[in-house]
Short mmCIF file of C-alpha atoms in Angstrom, two decimals:
data_model
loop_
_atom_site.label_atom_id
_atom_site.label_comp_id
_atom_site.label_asym_id
_atom_site.label_seq_id
_atom_site.Cartn_x
_atom_site.Cartn_y
_atom_site.Cartn_z
CA UNK A 1 -9.26 157.34 -87.87
CA UNK A 2 -12.79 156.23 -88.04
CA UNK A 3 -15.09 156.71 -85.33
CA UNK A 4 -17.57 153.86 -85.84
CA UNK A 5 -16.51 150.29 -87.38
CA UNK A 6 -19.84 151.24 -89.25
CA UNK A 7 -18.21 153.71 -91.73
CA UNK A 8 -15.85 150.65 -92.68
CA UNK A 9 -17.66 149.44 -95.75
CA UNK A 10 -17.07 146.35 -97.57
CA UNK A 11 -20.13 146.13 -99.77
CA UNK A 12 -22.98 148.42 -100.46
CA UNK A 13 -26.02 147.92 -102.59
CA UNK A 14 -28.90 150.95 -102.13
CA UNK A 15 -29.56 150.77 -98.40
CA UNK A 16 -28.03 147.26 -98.16
CA UNK A 17 -24.58 147.43 -96.84
CA UNK A 18 -22.23 145.27 -95.29
CA UNK A 19 -19.95 147.21 -93.14
CA UNK A 20 -16.97 146.33 -90.28
CA UNK A 21 -19.64 145.96 -87.76
CA UNK A 22 -21.90 142.94 -89.32
CA UNK A 23 -18.77 141.26 -90.33
CA UNK A 24 -17.11 141.30 -87.27
CA UNK A 25 -20.55 140.35 -85.57
CA UNK A 26 -20.96 137.45 -87.79
CA UNK A 27 -17.13 136.57 -87.21
CA UNK A 28 -18.02 136.34 -83.56
CA UNK A 29 -21.02 134.39 -84.03
CA UNK A 30 -19.75 131.78 -86.22
CA UNK A 31 -16.55 131.39 -83.66
CA UNK A 32 -19.00 131.12 -80.49
CA UNK A 33 -21.53 128.85 -82.27
CA UNK A 34 -18.94 126.70 -83.70
CA UNK A 35 -16.84 126.86 -80.62
CA UNK A 36 -19.93 126.01 -78.31
CA UNK A 37 -21.07 123.11 -80.91
CA UNK A 38 -17.50 121.56 -80.63
CA UNK A 39 -17.56 121.55 -76.98
CA UNK A 40 -21.22 120.40 -76.36
CA UNK A 41 -21.33 117.59 -79.02
CA UNK A 42 -18.71 115.33 -76.88
CA UNK A 43 -20.40 116.61 -73.50
CA UNK A 44 -19.50 114.48 -70.57
CA UNK A 45 -22.03 113.68 -67.60
CA UNK A 46 -20.01 111.71 -65.43
CA UNK A 47 -17.04 112.85 -63.04
CA UNK A 48 -14.52 112.99 -66.06
CA UNK A 49 -15.09 115.70 -68.55
CA UNK A 50 -12.71 117.98 -70.67
CA UNK A 51 -11.22 121.40 -69.66
CA UNK A 52 -13.34 123.03 -72.16
CA UNK A 53 -16.56 121.93 -70.77
CA UNK A 54 -15.26 122.86 -67.54
CA UNK A 55 -14.91 126.10 -68.70
CA UNK A 56 -18.21 126.32 -70.37
CA UNK A 57 -20.14 124.87 -67.34
CA UNK A 58 -18.21 127.56 -65.27
CA UNK A 59 -19.15 130.54 -67.22
CA UNK A 60 -22.63 129.09 -67.71
CA UNK A 61 -23.21 128.42 -63.94
CA UNK A 62 -21.61 132.11 -63.24
CA UNK A 63 -23.80 133.78 -65.31
CA UNK A 64 -26.95 131.69 -63.63
CA UNK A 65 -26.02 132.50 -60.33
CA UNK A 66 -25.39 136.31 -61.17
CA UNK A 67 -29.05 136.29 -62.60
CA UNK A 68 -30.41 134.82 -59.37
CA UNK A 69 -27.87 137.04 -57.42
CA UNK A 70 -30.17 139.92 -59.06
CA UNK A 71 -33.15 138.76 -57.94
CA UNK A 72 -34.80 136.75 -60.68
CA UNK A 73 -36.44 133.79 -59.46
CA UNK A 74 -36.12 131.34 -62.37
CA UNK A 75 -32.33 132.31 -63.87
CA UNK A 76 -32.74 129.61 -66.69
CA UNK A 77 -35.54 131.56 -68.32
CA UNK A 78 -33.46 134.65 -68.78
CA UNK A 79 -30.16 132.76 -69.31
CA UNK A 80 -30.54 133.06 -72.80
CA UNK A 81 -30.88 136.65 -73.40
CA UNK A 82 -28.85 137.78 -70.60
CA UNK A 83 -26.08 135.31 -70.89
CA UNK A 84 -25.86 136.19 -74.62
CA UNK A 85 -25.50 139.73 -73.73
CA UNK A 86 -22.90 139.19 -71.70
CA UNK A 87 -20.90 136.62 -73.94
CA UNK A 88 -21.58 138.97 -77.04
CA UNK A 89 -20.07 141.74 -75.38
CA UNK A 90 -17.36 140.13 -73.55
CA UNK A 91 -16.31 138.33 -76.66
CA UNK A 92 -16.34 141.47 -78.82
CA UNK A 93 -14.00 143.01 -76.10
CA UNK A 94 -11.49 139.94 -75.82
CA UNK A 95 -10.78 139.89 -79.41
CA UNK A 96 -9.30 143.21 -79.51
CA UNK A 97 -6.16 141.48 -78.70
CA UNK A 98 -6.11 140.33 -82.36
CA UNK A 99 -4.58 142.69 -84.52
CA UNK A 100 -7.05 144.27 -87.27
CA UNK A 101 -10.03 143.66 -85.26
CA UNK A 102 -12.63 146.25 -84.54
CA UNK A 103 -15.06 145.63 -81.89
CA UNK A 104 -18.55 145.65 -83.11
CA UNK A 105 -19.47 147.13 -79.72
CA UNK A 106 -17.64 150.20 -80.47
CA UNK A 107 -20.29 150.68 -82.81
CA UNK A 108 -23.26 152.91 -81.60
CA UNK A 109 -25.56 150.89 -83.90
CA UNK A 110 -24.64 147.56 -82.40
CA UNK A 111 -24.96 149.25 -78.60
CA UNK A 112 -28.49 150.64 -79.66
CA UNK A 113 -29.32 147.26 -81.10
CA UNK A 114 -28.49 146.00 -77.83
CA UNK A 115 -29.96 148.58 -75.81
CA UNK A 116 -33.35 148.14 -77.86
CA UNK A 117 -33.47 144.50 -77.37
CA UNK A 118 -33.24 145.06 -73.46
CA UNK A 119 -35.72 147.45 -74.24
CA UNK A 120 -38.21 145.11 -75.56
CA UNK A 121 -37.18 142.35 -73.27
CA UNK A 122 -37.84 144.12 -70.08
CA UNK A 123 -41.81 144.70 -70.99
CA UNK A 124 -41.85 141.11 -72.59
CA UNK A 125 -40.68 139.47 -69.69
CA UNK A 126 -42.54 141.78 -67.24
CA UNK A 127 -45.70 141.05 -69.12
CA UNK A 128 -45.06 137.71 -69.07
CA UNK A 129 -44.78 137.31 -65.61
CA UNK A 130 -47.52 139.72 -64.53
CA UNK A 131 -49.75 140.05 -67.63
CA UNK A 132 -50.15 143.12 -69.55
CA UNK A 133 -52.38 145.03 -67.19
CA UNK A 134 -50.19 144.57 -64.35
CA UNK A 135 -47.62 145.62 -66.04
CA UNK A 136 -49.07 148.69 -67.55
CA UNK A 137 -50.38 149.48 -63.97
CA UNK A 138 -46.83 149.42 -62.73
CA UNK A 139 -45.95 152.49 -64.78
CA UNK A 140 -48.80 154.64 -63.03
CA UNK A 141 -47.34 153.55 -59.75
CA UNK A 142 -47.13 155.27 -56.88
CA UNK A 143 -50.03 157.75 -58.56
CA UNK A 144 -51.07 158.27 -62.12
CA UNK A 145 -48.97 161.58 -62.40
CA UNK A 146 -45.70 159.47 -62.35
CA UNK A 147 -46.78 157.76 -65.80
CA UNK A 148 -44.93 160.13 -67.86
CA UNK A 149 -41.77 159.91 -65.95
CA UNK A 150 -41.91 156.32 -66.03
CA UNK A 151 -42.18 155.97 -69.88
CA UNK A 152 -39.30 158.81 -69.72
CA UNK A 153 -37.24 156.88 -67.25
CA UNK A 154 -37.65 153.64 -69.42
CA UNK A 155 -36.45 155.30 -72.61
CA UNK A 156 -33.64 157.28 -70.98
CA UNK A 157 -32.10 154.14 -69.40
CA UNK A 158 -32.12 152.71 -72.60
CA UNK A 159 -30.21 155.22 -74.15
CA UNK A 160 -28.10 155.06 -71.10
CA UNK A 161 -27.32 151.73 -71.77
CA UNK A 162 -26.24 152.10 -75.56
CA UNK A 163 -24.28 155.33 -75.23
CA UNK A 164 -22.27 153.88 -71.81
CA UNK A 165 -21.39 150.72 -73.67
CA UNK A 166 -20.19 152.49 -76.90
CA UNK A 167 -18.54 155.31 -75.20
CA UNK A 168 -16.36 152.99 -73.18
CA UNK A 169 -15.72 150.95 -75.90
CA UNK A 170 -14.80 153.59 -78.37
CA UNK A 171 -13.21 155.84 -76.25
CA UNK A 172 -10.65 152.88 -75.34
CA UNK A 173 -10.26 152.34 -78.98
CA UNK A 174 -9.73 155.96 -79.76
CA UNK A 175 -7.27 156.44 -76.53
CA UNK A 176 -5.19 153.71 -78.08
CA UNK A 177 -5.33 154.87 -81.69
CA UNK A 178 -4.19 158.52 -80.52
CA UNK A 179 -1.44 156.90 -78.15
CA UNK A 180 -0.16 154.56 -81.01
CA UNK A 181 0.52 157.53 -82.87
CA UNK A 182 2.21 159.62 -80.34
CA UNK A 183 4.02 156.70 -78.44
CA UNK A 184 3.86 153.92 -80.42
CA UNK A 185 5.60 151.10 -78.15
CA UNK A 186 4.56 151.35 -74.66
CA UNK A 187 1.40 152.98 -73.98
CA UNK A 188 -0.76 151.49 -76.37
CA UNK A 189 -0.08 147.80 -74.98
CA UNK A 190 -1.14 149.12 -71.43
CA UNK A 191 -3.98 150.84 -72.86
CA UNK A 192 -5.01 147.57 -74.91
CA UNK A 193 -4.90 145.86 -71.49
CA UNK A 194 -6.82 148.41 -69.48
CA UNK A 195 -9.30 148.25 -72.75
CA UNK A 196 -9.90 144.72 -72.21
CA UNK A 197 -10.28 145.16 -68.66
CA UNK A 198 -13.13 147.89 -69.36
CA UNK A 199 -14.40 145.87 -71.90
CA UNK A 200 -15.10 143.16 -69.44
CA UNK A 201 -16.50 145.38 -66.75
CA UNK A 202 -18.72 146.73 -69.29
CA UNK A 203 -20.09 143.33 -70.42
CA UNK A 204 -20.76 142.73 -66.75
CA UNK A 205 -22.37 146.07 -66.25
CA UNK A 206 -24.64 145.74 -69.47
CA UNK A 207 -25.88 142.26 -68.82
CA UNK A 208 -26.25 142.98 -64.88
CA UNK A 209 -28.00 146.37 -65.74
CA UNK A 210 -30.19 144.43 -68.00
CA UNK A 211 -31.18 141.55 -65.51
CA UNK A 212 -31.64 144.55 -63.16
CA UNK A 213 -34.54 146.21 -65.33
CA UNK A 214 -36.14 142.67 -66.09
CA UNK A 215 -36.10 142.15 -62.17
CA UNK A 216 -37.57 145.49 -61.81
CA UNK A 217 -40.20 144.88 -64.22
CA UNK A 218 -40.92 141.40 -62.52
CA UNK A 219 -41.47 143.22 -59.22
CA UNK A 220 -44.74 144.77 -57.88
CA UNK A 221 -42.61 147.96 -56.89
CA UNK A 222 -42.84 150.73 -59.92
CA UNK A 223 -39.75 150.33 -62.59
CA UNK A 224 -38.91 154.04 -62.12
CA UNK A 225 -37.07 153.66 -58.83
CA UNK A 226 -34.94 150.71 -59.35
CA UNK A 227 -34.22 152.24 -62.77
CA UNK A 228 -33.08 155.48 -61.38
CA UNK A 229 -30.94 153.62 -58.97
CA UNK A 230 -29.51 151.44 -61.74
CA UNK A 231 -28.93 153.98 -64.21
CA UNK A 232 -26.50 156.12 -61.72
CA UNK A 233 -23.87 152.93 -61.94
CA UNK A 234 -20.86 154.12 -64.18
CA UNK B 1 -24.27 160.33 -88.14
CA UNK B 2 -23.05 157.73 -85.58
CA UNK B 3 -26.16 155.50 -85.60
CA UNK B 4 -26.87 153.54 -89.05
CA UNK B 5 -30.33 152.25 -88.62
CA UNK B 6 -29.59 149.38 -91.23
CA UNK B 7 -26.80 148.33 -88.97
CA UNK B 8 -28.99 148.72 -85.73
CA UNK B 9 -31.36 146.43 -87.27
CA UNK B 10 -28.97 144.00 -88.48
CA UNK B 11 -27.42 144.02 -85.36
CA UNK B 12 -30.80 143.78 -83.75
CA UNK B 13 -31.70 140.31 -86.04
CA UNK B 14 -27.90 139.00 -85.55
CA UNK B 15 -27.90 139.18 -81.63
CA UNK B 16 -31.26 137.43 -81.83
CA UNK B 17 -29.84 134.77 -83.82
CA UNK B 18 -26.69 134.51 -81.51
CA UNK B 19 -29.25 134.31 -78.47
CA UNK B 20 -30.84 131.28 -80.53
CA UNK B 21 -27.65 129.54 -81.62
CA UNK B 22 -26.25 129.96 -78.05
CA UNK B 23 -29.51 128.68 -76.57
CA UNK B 24 -29.31 125.86 -79.12
CA UNK B 25 -25.86 124.78 -78.91
CA UNK B 26 -24.70 126.22 -75.34
CA UNK B 27 -26.83 126.72 -72.67
CA UNK B 28 -29.26 123.60 -73.09
CA UNK B 29 -26.47 121.22 -73.57
CA UNK B 30 -24.22 122.26 -70.96
CA UNK B 31 -27.20 122.80 -68.36
CA UNK B 32 -28.59 119.29 -69.39
CA UNK B 33 -25.15 117.75 -68.65
CA UNK B 34 -25.10 119.69 -65.36
CA UNK B 35 -28.42 118.56 -64.47
CA UNK B 36 -27.72 114.77 -65.68
CA UNK B 37 -24.79 114.76 -63.73
CA UNK B 38 -26.48 116.36 -60.63
CA UNK B 39 -29.23 113.74 -61.07
CA UNK B 40 -26.12 110.90 -61.19
CA UNK B 41 -24.46 112.43 -58.15
CA UNK B 42 -28.00 112.55 -56.21
CA UNK B 43 -28.44 108.78 -57.11
CA UNK B 44 -25.14 107.82 -55.93
CA UNK B 45 -25.39 109.95 -52.73
CA UNK B 46 -29.25 108.15 -52.31
CA UNK B 47 -27.74 104.96 -53.26
CA UNK B 48 -24.79 105.25 -50.68
CA UNK B 49 -27.53 106.54 -47.96
CA UNK B 50 -29.40 103.44 -49.05
CA UNK B 51 -26.46 101.38 -48.75
CA UNK B 52 -25.26 102.99 -45.47
CA UNK B 53 -28.49 102.48 -44.11
CA UNK B 54 -28.71 98.83 -45.23
CA UNK B 55 -25.57 98.26 -44.12
CA UNK B 56 -26.52 99.74 -40.60
CA UNK B 57 -29.27 97.36 -40.63
CA UNK B 58 -27.06 94.71 -41.16
CA UNK B 59 -24.42 95.68 -38.77
CA UNK B 60 -27.32 95.95 -36.29
CA UNK B 61 -28.76 92.81 -37.03
CA UNK B 62 -24.98 91.07 -37.04
CA UNK B 63 -24.89 92.72 -33.78
CA UNK B 64 -27.82 91.23 -32.60
CA UNK B 65 -27.01 87.69 -33.84
CA UNK B 66 -23.43 88.00 -32.23
CA UNK B 67 -25.00 88.96 -28.75
CA UNK B 68 -27.56 85.85 -29.32
CA UNK B 69 -24.92 83.73 -30.10
CA UNK B 70 -23.02 85.09 -27.22
CA UNK B 71 -25.80 84.17 -24.97
CA UNK B 72 -26.45 80.73 -26.47
CA UNK B 73 -22.65 80.13 -26.13
CA UNK B 74 -22.59 81.29 -22.26
CA UNK B 75 -25.99 79.18 -21.53
CA UNK B 76 -24.35 76.41 -23.38
CA UNK B 77 -20.77 76.69 -21.23
CA UNK B 78 -22.76 77.10 -18.53
CA UNK B 79 -25.09 73.79 -19.43
CA UNK B 80 -21.73 71.84 -20.34
CA UNK B 81 -20.00 72.88 -17.17
CA UNK B 82 -22.69 71.75 -15.37
CA UNK B 83 -23.25 68.81 -17.23
CA UNK B 84 -19.54 68.10 -16.62
CA UNK B 85 -20.09 68.68 -13.04
CA UNK B 86 -22.63 66.20 -12.20
CA UNK B 87 -20.86 64.02 -14.67
CA UNK B 88 -17.69 64.37 -12.68
CA UNK B 89 -19.39 63.89 -9.34
CA UNK B 90 -21.46 60.70 -11.07
CA UNK B 91 -18.21 59.59 -12.02
CA UNK B 92 -16.54 60.15 -8.89
CA UNK B 93 -19.51 58.53 -7.05
CA UNK B 94 -19.09 55.41 -9.37
CA UNK B 95 -15.27 55.19 -8.96
CA UNK B 96 -15.79 55.68 -4.91
CA UNK B 97 -18.64 52.76 -5.51
CA UNK B 98 -16.33 50.73 -7.38
CA UNK B 99 -13.21 51.59 -4.93
CA UNK B 100 -15.47 50.42 -1.96
CA UNK B 101 -16.44 47.63 -3.72
CA UNK B 102 -13.18 46.38 -4.68
CA UNK B 103 -11.81 47.16 -0.99
CA UNK B 104 -14.61 44.93 0.03
CA UNK B 105 -13.98 42.30 -2.26
CA UNK B 106 -10.47 42.58 -1.62
CA UNK B 107 -11.56 42.60 1.99
CA UNK B 108 -13.31 39.50 1.56
CA UNK B 109 -10.64 37.82 -0.57
CA UNK B 110 -8.26 38.77 2.18
CA UNK B 111 -10.80 37.43 4.52
CA UNK B 112 -11.02 34.23 2.66
CA UNK B 113 -7.60 33.90 2.25
CA UNK B 114 -6.94 34.72 6.16
CA UNK B 115 -9.35 31.66 7.09
CA UNK B 116 -7.80 29.41 4.47
CA UNK B 117 -4.91 30.09 5.87
CA UNK B 118 -5.99 29.64 9.19
CA UNK B 119 -7.60 26.52 8.39
CA UNK B 120 -4.27 25.56 6.66
CA UNK B 121 -2.24 26.39 10.00
CA UNK B 122 -4.97 24.61 11.74
CA UNK B 123 -4.69 21.58 9.54
CA UNK B 124 -0.77 21.82 9.90
CA UNK B 125 -0.73 22.71 13.47
CA UNK B 126 -3.09 19.72 14.26
CA UNK B 127 -1.10 17.53 11.97
CA UNK B 128 2.13 18.63 13.85
CA UNK B 129 0.65 18.16 16.95
CA UNK B 130 -0.60 15.01 16.48
CA UNK B 131 3.19 13.98 15.03
CA UNK B 132 4.96 15.34 18.05
CA UNK B 133 2.36 13.86 20.43
CA UNK B 134 2.64 10.82 18.68
CA UNK B 135 6.51 10.43 18.42
CA UNK B 136 6.81 12.27 22.35
CA UNK B 137 4.44 9.43 23.44
CA UNK B 138 6.08 6.63 21.85
CA UNK B 139 10.01 7.80 22.59
CA UNK B 140 8.81 8.77 26.30
CA UNK B 141 6.25 6.65 27.41
CA UNK B 142 6.20 3.74 24.73
CA UNK B 143 2.51 4.22 24.12
CA UNK B 144 0.40 4.85 21.07
CA UNK B 145 -1.39 8.35 20.31
CA UNK B 146 -4.41 6.65 19.39
CA UNK B 147 -4.66 4.67 22.74
CA UNK B 148 -4.12 7.81 24.97
CA UNK B 149 -6.97 9.57 22.98
CA UNK B 150 -9.29 6.52 23.40
CA UNK B 151 -8.47 6.34 27.15
CA UNK B 152 -8.74 10.39 27.59
CA UNK B 153 -12.04 9.90 25.85
CA UNK B 154 -13.06 6.72 28.03
CA UNK B 155 -12.15 9.12 30.83
CA UNK B 156 -14.51 11.57 29.52
CA UNK B 157 -17.42 9.53 29.03
CA UNK B 158 -17.16 8.30 32.75
CA UNK B 159 -16.92 11.65 34.10
CA UNK B 160 -20.11 12.80 32.48
CA UNK B 161 -22.51 13.71 35.38
CA UNK B 162 -25.81 11.67 35.68
CA UNK B 163 -27.88 14.37 34.23
CA UNK B 164 -25.59 14.72 30.89
CA UNK B 165 -25.99 10.77 30.79
CA UNK B 166 -29.82 10.77 31.00
CA UNK B 167 -30.10 13.10 28.18
CA UNK B 168 -27.71 11.11 26.13
CA UNK B 169 -29.60 7.89 26.89
CA UNK B 170 -33.08 9.52 26.20
CA UNK B 171 -31.64 10.95 22.72
CA UNK B 172 -30.50 7.46 22.03
CA UNK B 173 -33.73 5.93 22.73
CA UNK B 174 -36.08 8.28 20.89
CA UNK B 175 -34.30 8.06 17.68
CA UNK B 176 -33.98 4.98 15.45
CA UNK B 177 -30.52 6.52 13.98
CA UNK B 178 -27.22 4.59 14.87
CA UNK B 179 -24.72 5.95 17.35
CA UNK B 180 -21.93 7.70 15.27
CA UNK B 181 -18.38 7.70 16.28
CA UNK B 182 -16.06 10.27 14.48
CA UNK B 183 -12.14 10.11 14.78
CA UNK B 184 -9.70 11.73 13.57
CA UNK B 185 -7.45 8.85 12.79
CA UNK B 186 -8.45 5.05 11.98
CA UNK B 187 -9.23 3.23 15.04
CA UNK B 188 -7.55 -0.19 15.46
CA UNK B 189 -10.31 -3.28 16.13
CA UNK B 190 -9.47 -3.18 19.91
CA UNK B 191 -9.45 0.62 20.21
CA UNK B 192 -13.09 0.37 18.40
CA UNK B 193 -13.98 -2.29 20.95
CA UNK B 194 -13.06 -0.13 24.03
CA UNK B 195 -14.89 2.58 22.62
CA UNK B 196 -17.92 0.63 21.95
CA UNK B 197 -18.08 -0.63 25.21
CA UNK B 198 -17.79 2.25 26.80
CA UNK B 199 -20.57 4.32 24.88
CA UNK B 200 -22.82 1.14 25.20
CA UNK B 201 -22.20 1.63 28.70
CA UNK B 202 -22.92 5.29 29.20
CA UNK B 203 -25.61 5.17 26.69
CA UNK B 204 -27.14 1.92 28.22
CA UNK B 205 -28.01 1.53 24.39
CA UNK B 206 -27.69 -1.71 22.43
CA UNK B 207 -28.52 -0.11 19.07
CA UNK B 208 -25.99 0.27 16.00
CA UNK B 209 -22.47 1.81 16.72
CA UNK B 210 -21.01 3.35 13.52
CA UNK B 211 -17.30 4.15 13.15
CA UNK B 212 -16.03 7.01 10.88
CA UNK B 213 -12.98 8.52 10.26
CA UNK B 214 -12.39 12.04 8.81
CA UNK B 215 -9.20 14.38 8.81
CA UNK B 216 -11.39 17.48 8.99
CA UNK B 217 -14.23 16.56 11.59
CA UNK B 218 -12.59 17.36 14.81
CA UNK B 219 -9.12 16.75 16.48
CA UNK B 220 -10.09 13.79 18.56
CA UNK B 221 -12.88 11.53 19.22
CA UNK B 222 -16.87 12.16 19.24
CA UNK B 223 -19.69 10.50 19.63
CA UNK B 224 -23.06 11.91 18.37
CA UNK B 225 -26.60 10.47 18.74
CA UNK B 226 -29.66 12.45 17.81
CA UNK B 227 -27.79 15.78 17.81
CA UNK B 228 -26.38 15.17 21.32
CA UNK B 229 -22.55 14.92 21.44
CA UNK B 230 -19.76 13.73 23.61
CA UNK B 231 -16.28 14.27 22.58
CA UNK B 232 -12.80 14.73 23.49
CA UNK B 233 -10.46 16.90 21.32
CA UNK B 234 -7.46 18.92 20.89
CA UNK B 235 -9.73 21.90 19.71
CA UNK B 236 -9.70 23.55 23.00
CA UNK B 237 -5.71 23.63 22.58
CA UNK B 238 -5.68 24.83 19.21
CA UNK B 239 -7.68 27.61 19.99
CA UNK B 240 -5.86 29.05 22.51
CA UNK B 241 -2.70 28.52 19.93
CA UNK B 242 -4.73 30.20 17.36
CA UNK B 243 -5.31 33.16 19.78
CA UNK B 244 -1.89 33.55 20.76
CA UNK B 245 -0.76 33.33 16.97
CA UNK B 246 -3.40 35.88 15.98
CA UNK B 247 -2.40 38.18 18.85
CA UNK B 248 1.36 37.94 17.64
CA UNK B 249 0.08 38.71 14.08
CA UNK B 250 -1.68 41.46 15.17
CA UNK B 251 1.41 43.29 16.85
#
């Protein structure tokens, strides 16, 4: 049994490699981009619209509302990053119903990449909103003594994001695999359904945590407190 | 090792590309469509609100016009009723006046008819009286009516008082007009001579004496000279008869 889809190699040349994580990610990207393109190529601005357009509008508006509920003033500015985080993780989990599919989010490399993106996005949006000095000053609040703790908190929460998603996705896969060998009929089905639920919850948690971190960086209060609160989420 | 840094880098790039792709093909088109729809809905709502306001204004204007029309209608009705009333009164007045005129005309016509009838009755009565008197006198006394009338006239003249005679004589002397003797019937020459002799005797006048006959002049014999008259007639009898007949008709 493979713990990570990184170990499933299709092609390698030097340090360049093409593993299952990258291949399934490309597949997901292709499906999502082509699907979005097909639906949005015939968009209607009137009261009559297709069910696929309805579905996408519901999804996009729900994400936008969630971002707004977190406390970000202009949700559309963050919709690209946070919405893509949610849709990518959710699509990766949803496709586990397909036989032979391995979710790329079950790879620690993918979750680390997503966490690193969040790690970069938080100061990017913070500096964009408050300026470089303002954002850097937030690390020394309420006192300068808190600077190392805030930096450690920033790194640790990024790590926690990555490990949380990876652990949840990988554990579901592992348990399903183990149960498949022991009781090959009933329990794997339940575990797959449970994995679907877990995957959707994790997609929600991951994107909401990223939104909370960005919102914390946008506010005048120091990010440590908010980060600490958010890190306590399972 | 669970972390493959090449895969981390590749997945980071993949994620960024996915962000761009979804922005390009999903978020922007969907949000633009939603915004366009919201704008259309807002425009439709604003248009509906404007139409509602316009309709309210038109409704108010219509209501105002209706009230004006109603006021004008009432005013015109009141004027028409007043005009009809005054015209009705005028018509009634005209009708009353015409009726009164008609009644007056009818009364006048009736009065004329009555007068005509009265005259006709008088004339016929007179004729009948004369005819009866002539026949009665002829049958009973073998005398003519004309002779008896002349005789009565002569007696009437001779019975005049001296004062009356003086008045007649002075009238005869003052004027140059002839003495006019009018009778209902044509007098014979003998009777004319008797009348002329009596007149000349009473009036003491040598002037011309002219005789005239007229059915409508009187019911007897009359002598007139310069406005002074002496006459014998049955007019008094006929007047009494007329009164009696009038009383009988009124009853």
